[in-house]
Coordinates of N, CA and C in Angstrom, one line a residue:
M1 N 135.8 32.7 -86.3 CA 135.6 33.6 -87.4 C 134.3 33.4 -88.1
A2 N 133.5 34.4 -88.3 CA 132.2 34.3 -88.9 C 132.3 34.1 -90.4
L3 N 131.6 33.1 -90.8 CA 131.6 32.7 -92.2 C 130.4 33.3 -93.0
T4 N 129.5 34.0 -92.3 CA 128.3 34.5 -93.0 C 128.3 36.0 -92.9
K5 N 127.7 36.6 -93.9 CA 127.5 38.1 -93.9 C 126.1 38.4 -93.3
S6 N 126.0 39.6 -92.8 CA 124.7 40.0 -92.3 C 123.6 40.1 -93.4
Y7 N 122.4 39.9 -93.1 CA 121.3 40.1 -94.0 C 121.3 41.4 -94.7
R8 N 121.5 42.5 -93.9 CA 121.5 43.8 -94.4 C 122.6 44.0 -95.4
D9 N 123.9 43.5 -95.1 CA 125.0 43.7 -96.0 C 124.7 42.9 -97.3
T10 N 124.2 41.7 -97.2 CA 123.9 40.9 -98.4 C 122.8 41.6 -99.3
L11 N 121.8 42.1 -98.6 CA 120.7 42.8 -99.3 C 121.2 44.0 -100.0
K12 N 122.0 44.8 -99.3 CA 122.6 46.1 -99.9 C 123.4 45.8 -101.1
A13 N 124.3 44.7 -101.0 CA 125.1 44.4 -102.2 C 124.3 44.0 -103.4
R14 N 123.2 43.2 -103.1 CA 122.3 42.8 -104.2 C 121.6 43.9 -104.8
V15 N 121.0 44.8 -104.0 CA 120.3 46.0 -104.5 C 121.2 46.9 -105.3
E16 N 122.5 47.0 -104.9 CA 123.4 47.9 -105.6 C 123.8 47.3 -107.0
R17 N 123.9 46.0 -107.1 CA 124.4 45.5 -108.3 C 123.3 45.0 -109.3
D18 N 122.1 44.9 -108.8 CA 121.0 44.3 -109.6 C 119.8 45.2 -109.6
P19 N 119.7 46.1 -110.7 CA 118.5 47.0 -110.7 C 117.2 46.3 -110.8
E20 N 117.1 45.1 -111.4 CA 115.9 44.4 -111.5 C 115.4 43.9 -110.1
F21 N 116.4 43.5 -109.3 CA 116.0 43.1 -108.0 C 115.5 44.2 -107.2
R22 N 116.2 45.4 -107.3 CA 115.9 46.6 -106.6 C 114.4 47.0 -107.0
A23 N 114.1 46.9 -108.3 CA 112.8 47.3 -108.7 C 111.7 46.3 -108.2
A24 N 112.1 45.0 -108.2 CA 111.1 44.0 -107.7 C 110.9 44.2 -106.2
L25 N 111.9 44.6 -105.4 CA 111.7 44.8 -104.0 C 110.8 46.0 -103.8
F26 N 111.0 47.1 -104.6 CA 110.1 48.2 -104.5 C 108.7 47.9 -104.9
E27 N 108.5 47.1 -105.9 CA 107.2 46.7 -106.4 C 106.5 45.8 -105.3
E28 N 107.2 44.9 -104.7 CA 106.7 44.1 -103.6 C 106.2 45.0 -102.4
A29 N 107.0 46.0 -102.1 CA 106.6 46.9 -101.0 C 105.3 47.6 -101.3
M30 N 105.2 48.1 -102.6 CA 104.0 48.9 -103.0 C 102.8 47.9 -103.0
S31 N 103.0 46.7 -103.5 CA 101.9 45.7 -103.5 C 101.4 45.4 -102.1
A32 N 102.4 45.2 -101.2 CA 102.0 44.9 -99.8 C 101.1 46.0 -99.3
F33 N 101.5 47.3 -99.5 CA 100.6 48.4 -99.0 C 99.2 48.4 -99.6
L34 N 99.2 48.2 -101.0 CA 97.9 48.2 -101.6 C 97.0 47.0 -101.2
N35 N 97.6 45.9 -100.8 CA 96.9 44.7 -100.3 C 96.6 44.7 -98.8
G36 N 96.9 45.9 -98.1 CA 96.6 46.0 -96.7 C 97.7 45.4 -95.8
E37 N 98.8 45.0 -96.3 CA 99.9 44.4 -95.5 C 100.9 45.5 -95.2
T38 N 100.5 46.4 -94.4 CA 101.3 47.6 -94.1 C 102.6 47.2 -93.4
G39 N 102.5 46.2 -92.5 CA 103.8 45.8 -91.8 C 104.8 45.3 -92.8
V40 N 104.4 44.5 -93.7 CA 105.3 44.0 -94.7 C 105.8 45.1 -95.6
G41 N 104.9 46.0 -96.0 CA 105.3 47.1 -96.9 C 106.4 48.0 -96.2
K42 N 106.1 48.3 -94.9 CA 107.1 49.1 -94.1 C 108.4 48.4 -94.0
A43 N 108.4 47.1 -93.7 CA 109.7 46.4 -93.6 C 110.5 46.4 -94.9
L44 N 109.8 46.2 -96.0 CA 110.5 46.2 -97.3 C 111.0 47.6 -97.6
L45 N 110.2 48.7 -97.3 CA 110.7 50.0 -97.6 C 111.9 50.3 -96.7
K46 N 111.9 49.9 -95.5 CA 113.0 50.1 -94.6 C 114.3 49.4 -95.2
D47 N 114.1 48.2 -95.7 CA 115.2 47.5 -96.3 C 115.7 48.3 -97.5
L48 N 114.8 48.9 -98.3 CA 115.2 49.7 -99.5 C 116.0 50.9 -99.0
V49 N 115.5 51.6 -98.0 CA 116.2 52.8 -97.5 C 117.6 52.5 -97.1
H50 N 117.7 51.4 -96.3 CA 119.0 51.0 -95.8 C 119.9 50.6 -97.0
S51 N 119.4 50.1 -98.1 CA 120.2 49.6 -99.2 C 120.4 50.7 -100.3
T52 N 119.7 51.8 -100.2 CA 119.9 52.8 -101.2 C 120.4 54.1 -100.6
I53 N 119.5 55.0 -100.2 CA 119.8 56.3 -99.8 C 120.3 56.3 -98.3
G54 N 119.9 55.4 -97.5 CA 120.2 55.4 -96.1 C 119.3 56.4 -95.3
F55 N 119.1 56.1 -94.0 CA 118.2 57.0 -93.3 C 118.8 58.4 -93.1
E56 N 120.1 58.6 -93.0 CA 120.6 59.9 -92.9 C 120.4 60.7 -94.2
G57 N 120.6 60.0 -95.3 CA 120.4 60.6 -96.6 C 118.9 61.0 -96.8
L58 N 118.1 60.1 -96.4 CA 116.6 60.3 -96.6 C 116.2 61.5 -95.7
A59 N 116.8 61.6 -94.5 CA 116.5 62.7 -93.6 C 116.9 64.0 -94.2
L60 N 118.1 64.1 -94.8 CA 118.5 65.3 -95.5 C 117.6 65.7 -96.6
E61 N 117.2 64.7 -97.4 CA 116.3 64.9 -98.6 C 115.0 65.4 -98.2
L62 N 114.4 64.9 -97.1 CA 113.1 65.2 -96.6 C 113.0 66.3 -95.6
K63 N 114.2 66.7 -95.1 CA 114.3 67.7 -94.0 C 113.6 67.2 -92.8
K64 N 113.8 66.0 -92.4 CA 113.2 65.4 -91.2 C 114.3 64.7 -90.5
S65 N 114.1 64.4 -89.2 CA 115.1 63.7 -88.5 C 115.1 62.2 -88.9
S66 N 116.3 61.6 -88.9 CA 116.4 60.2 -89.2 C 115.6 59.3 -88.2
K67 N 115.6 59.8 -87.0 CA 114.9 59.0 -85.9 C 113.4 59.0 -86.2
S68 N 112.9 60.2 -86.7 CA 111.5 60.2 -87.0 C 111.2 59.3 -88.2
L69 N 112.0 59.2 -89.2 CA 111.8 58.4 -90.3 C 111.9 56.9 -89.9
H70 N 112.8 56.6 -89.0 CA 112.9 55.2 -88.5 C 111.5 54.8 -87.8
R71 N 111.0 55.8 -87.0 CA 109.7 55.5 -86.3 C 108.6 55.3 -87.3
M72 N 108.6 56.1 -88.4 CA 107.5 56.0 -89.4 C 107.5 54.6 -90.0
L73 N 108.7 54.0 -90.2 CA 108.7 52.7 -90.8 C 108.8 51.5 -89.8
A74 N 108.7 51.8 -88.6 CA 108.7 50.8 -87.5 C 107.4 50.0 -87.6
P75 N 107.3 48.8 -87.1 CA 106.1 48.0 -87.1 C 104.8 48.8 -86.6
S76 N 105.0 49.6 -85.6 CA 103.9 50.4 -85.1 C 103.8 51.8 -85.6
G77 N 104.7 52.1 -86.6 CA 104.8 53.5 -87.2 C 103.5 53.8 -88.0
N78 N 103.2 55.1 -88.0 CA 102.0 55.5 -88.7 C 102.3 56.8 -89.4
P79 N 103.0 56.8 -90.5 CA 103.3 58.1 -91.2 C 102.1 58.7 -91.8
T80 N 102.1 60.1 -91.8 CA 101.0 60.7 -92.5 C 101.1 60.4 -94.0
I81 N 100.0 60.6 -94.7 CA 100.1 60.3 -96.1 C 101.1 61.1 -96.9
G82 N 101.2 62.4 -96.4 CA 102.2 63.3 -97.0 C 103.6 62.8 -96.8
N83 N 103.9 62.4 -95.6 CA 105.3 61.9 -95.3 C 105.5 60.6 -96.0
F84 N 104.5 59.7 -96.1 CA 104.6 58.4 -96.8 C 105.0 58.7 -98.3
F85 N 104.3 59.6 -99.0 CA 104.6 59.8 -100.4 C 105.9 60.6 -100.6
Q86 N 106.3 61.4 -99.6 CA 107.6 62.0 -99.7 C 108.7 60.9 -99.7
M87 N 108.5 60.0 -98.8 CA 109.5 58.9 -98.7 C 109.5 58.1 -100.0
I88 N 108.3 57.7 -100.5 CA 108.3 57.0 -101.8 C 109.0 57.7 -102.9
G89 N 108.7 59.0 -103.0 CA 109.4 59.8 -104.0 C 110.9 59.8 -103.9
A90 N 111.4 60.0 -102.7 CA 112.8 60.0 -102.5 C 113.4 58.6 -102.8
I91 N 112.8 57.6 -102.4 CA 113.3 56.2 -102.7 C 113.3 56.0 -104.2
K92 N 112.3 56.4 -104.9 CA 112.2 56.3 -106.3 C 113.4 57.0 -107.0
R93 N 113.6 58.3 -106.6 CA 114.7 59.1 -107.2 C 116.0 58.5 -106.9
T94 N 116.3 58.2 -105.7 CA 117.7 57.8 -105.3 C 117.9 56.3 -105.7
G95 N 116.9 55.5 -105.9 CA 117.1 54.1 -106.3 C 116.9 53.9 -107.8
D96 N 116.7 55.1 -108.5 CA 116.5 55.0 -110.0 C 115.3 54.0 -110.3
L97 N 114.2 54.3 -109.6 CA 113.0 53.4 -109.7 C 111.9 54.1 -110.3
D98 N 111.0 53.4 -111.0 CA 109.8 53.9 -111.5 C 108.6 53.1 -111.0
L99 N 107.5 53.7 -110.9 CA 106.3 53.0 -110.4 C 105.2 53.2 -111.4
T100 N 104.7 52.1 -111.9 CA 103.6 52.1 -112.9 C 102.5 51.3 -112.3
M101 N 101.3 51.8 -112.4 CA 100.1 51.1 -111.9 C 99.2 50.7 -113.0
K102 N 98.6 49.6 -112.9 CA 97.6 49.1 -113.9 C 96.4 48.6 -113.1
S103 N 95.3 49.1 -113.5 CA 94.1 48.6 -112.8 C 93.3 47.7 -113.8
S104 N 92.6 46.8 -113.2 CA 91.7 45.9 -114.0 C 90.6 45.5 -113.2
P105 N 89.4 45.2 -113.8 CA 88.3 44.8 -113.0 C 88.6 43.5 -112.3
H106 N 88.0 43.3 -111.1 CA 88.2 42.1 -110.3 C 87.1 41.2 -110.8
H107 N 87.4 40.0 -111.2 CA 86.5 39.0 -111.7 C 86.3 38.0 -110.6
R108 N 85.1 37.8 -110.2 CA 84.7 36.8 -109.2 C 84.1 35.6 -109.9
D109 N 84.5 34.4 -109.5 CA 83.8 33.2 -110.1 C 82.4 33.2 -109.6
K110 N 81.5 33.0 -110.6 CA 80.1 32.9 -110.2 C 79.8 31.5 -109.7
V111 N 79.0 31.4 -108.7 CA 78.6 30.1 -108.1 C 77.2 29.9 -108.5
H112 N 76.8 28.8 -109.0 CA 75.4 28.6 -109.4 C 74.7 27.8 -108.4

């Protein structure tokens, strides 16, 4: 008898019961993309999709096949910018998430 739950089931349960965790996962995904870590960002978005709307729900929302959406978030996936932001919008709506950005100047230490 298995005494452990799958990663996906554990993550889904936590995302459903903990809005702050759900928001942190979304924020980490967006930070990964902005920092050039697209593989990490896609993996985190995939986890969010599985834990919130699901790929079938996302497919209905975006009027695209779930198989196509899976490919977009695969390690070698390369969604168009339009598809990417449609996915982000759907994940935000269905996950009751908000995204706020703040920019600040990058300060480099001066070497003398």
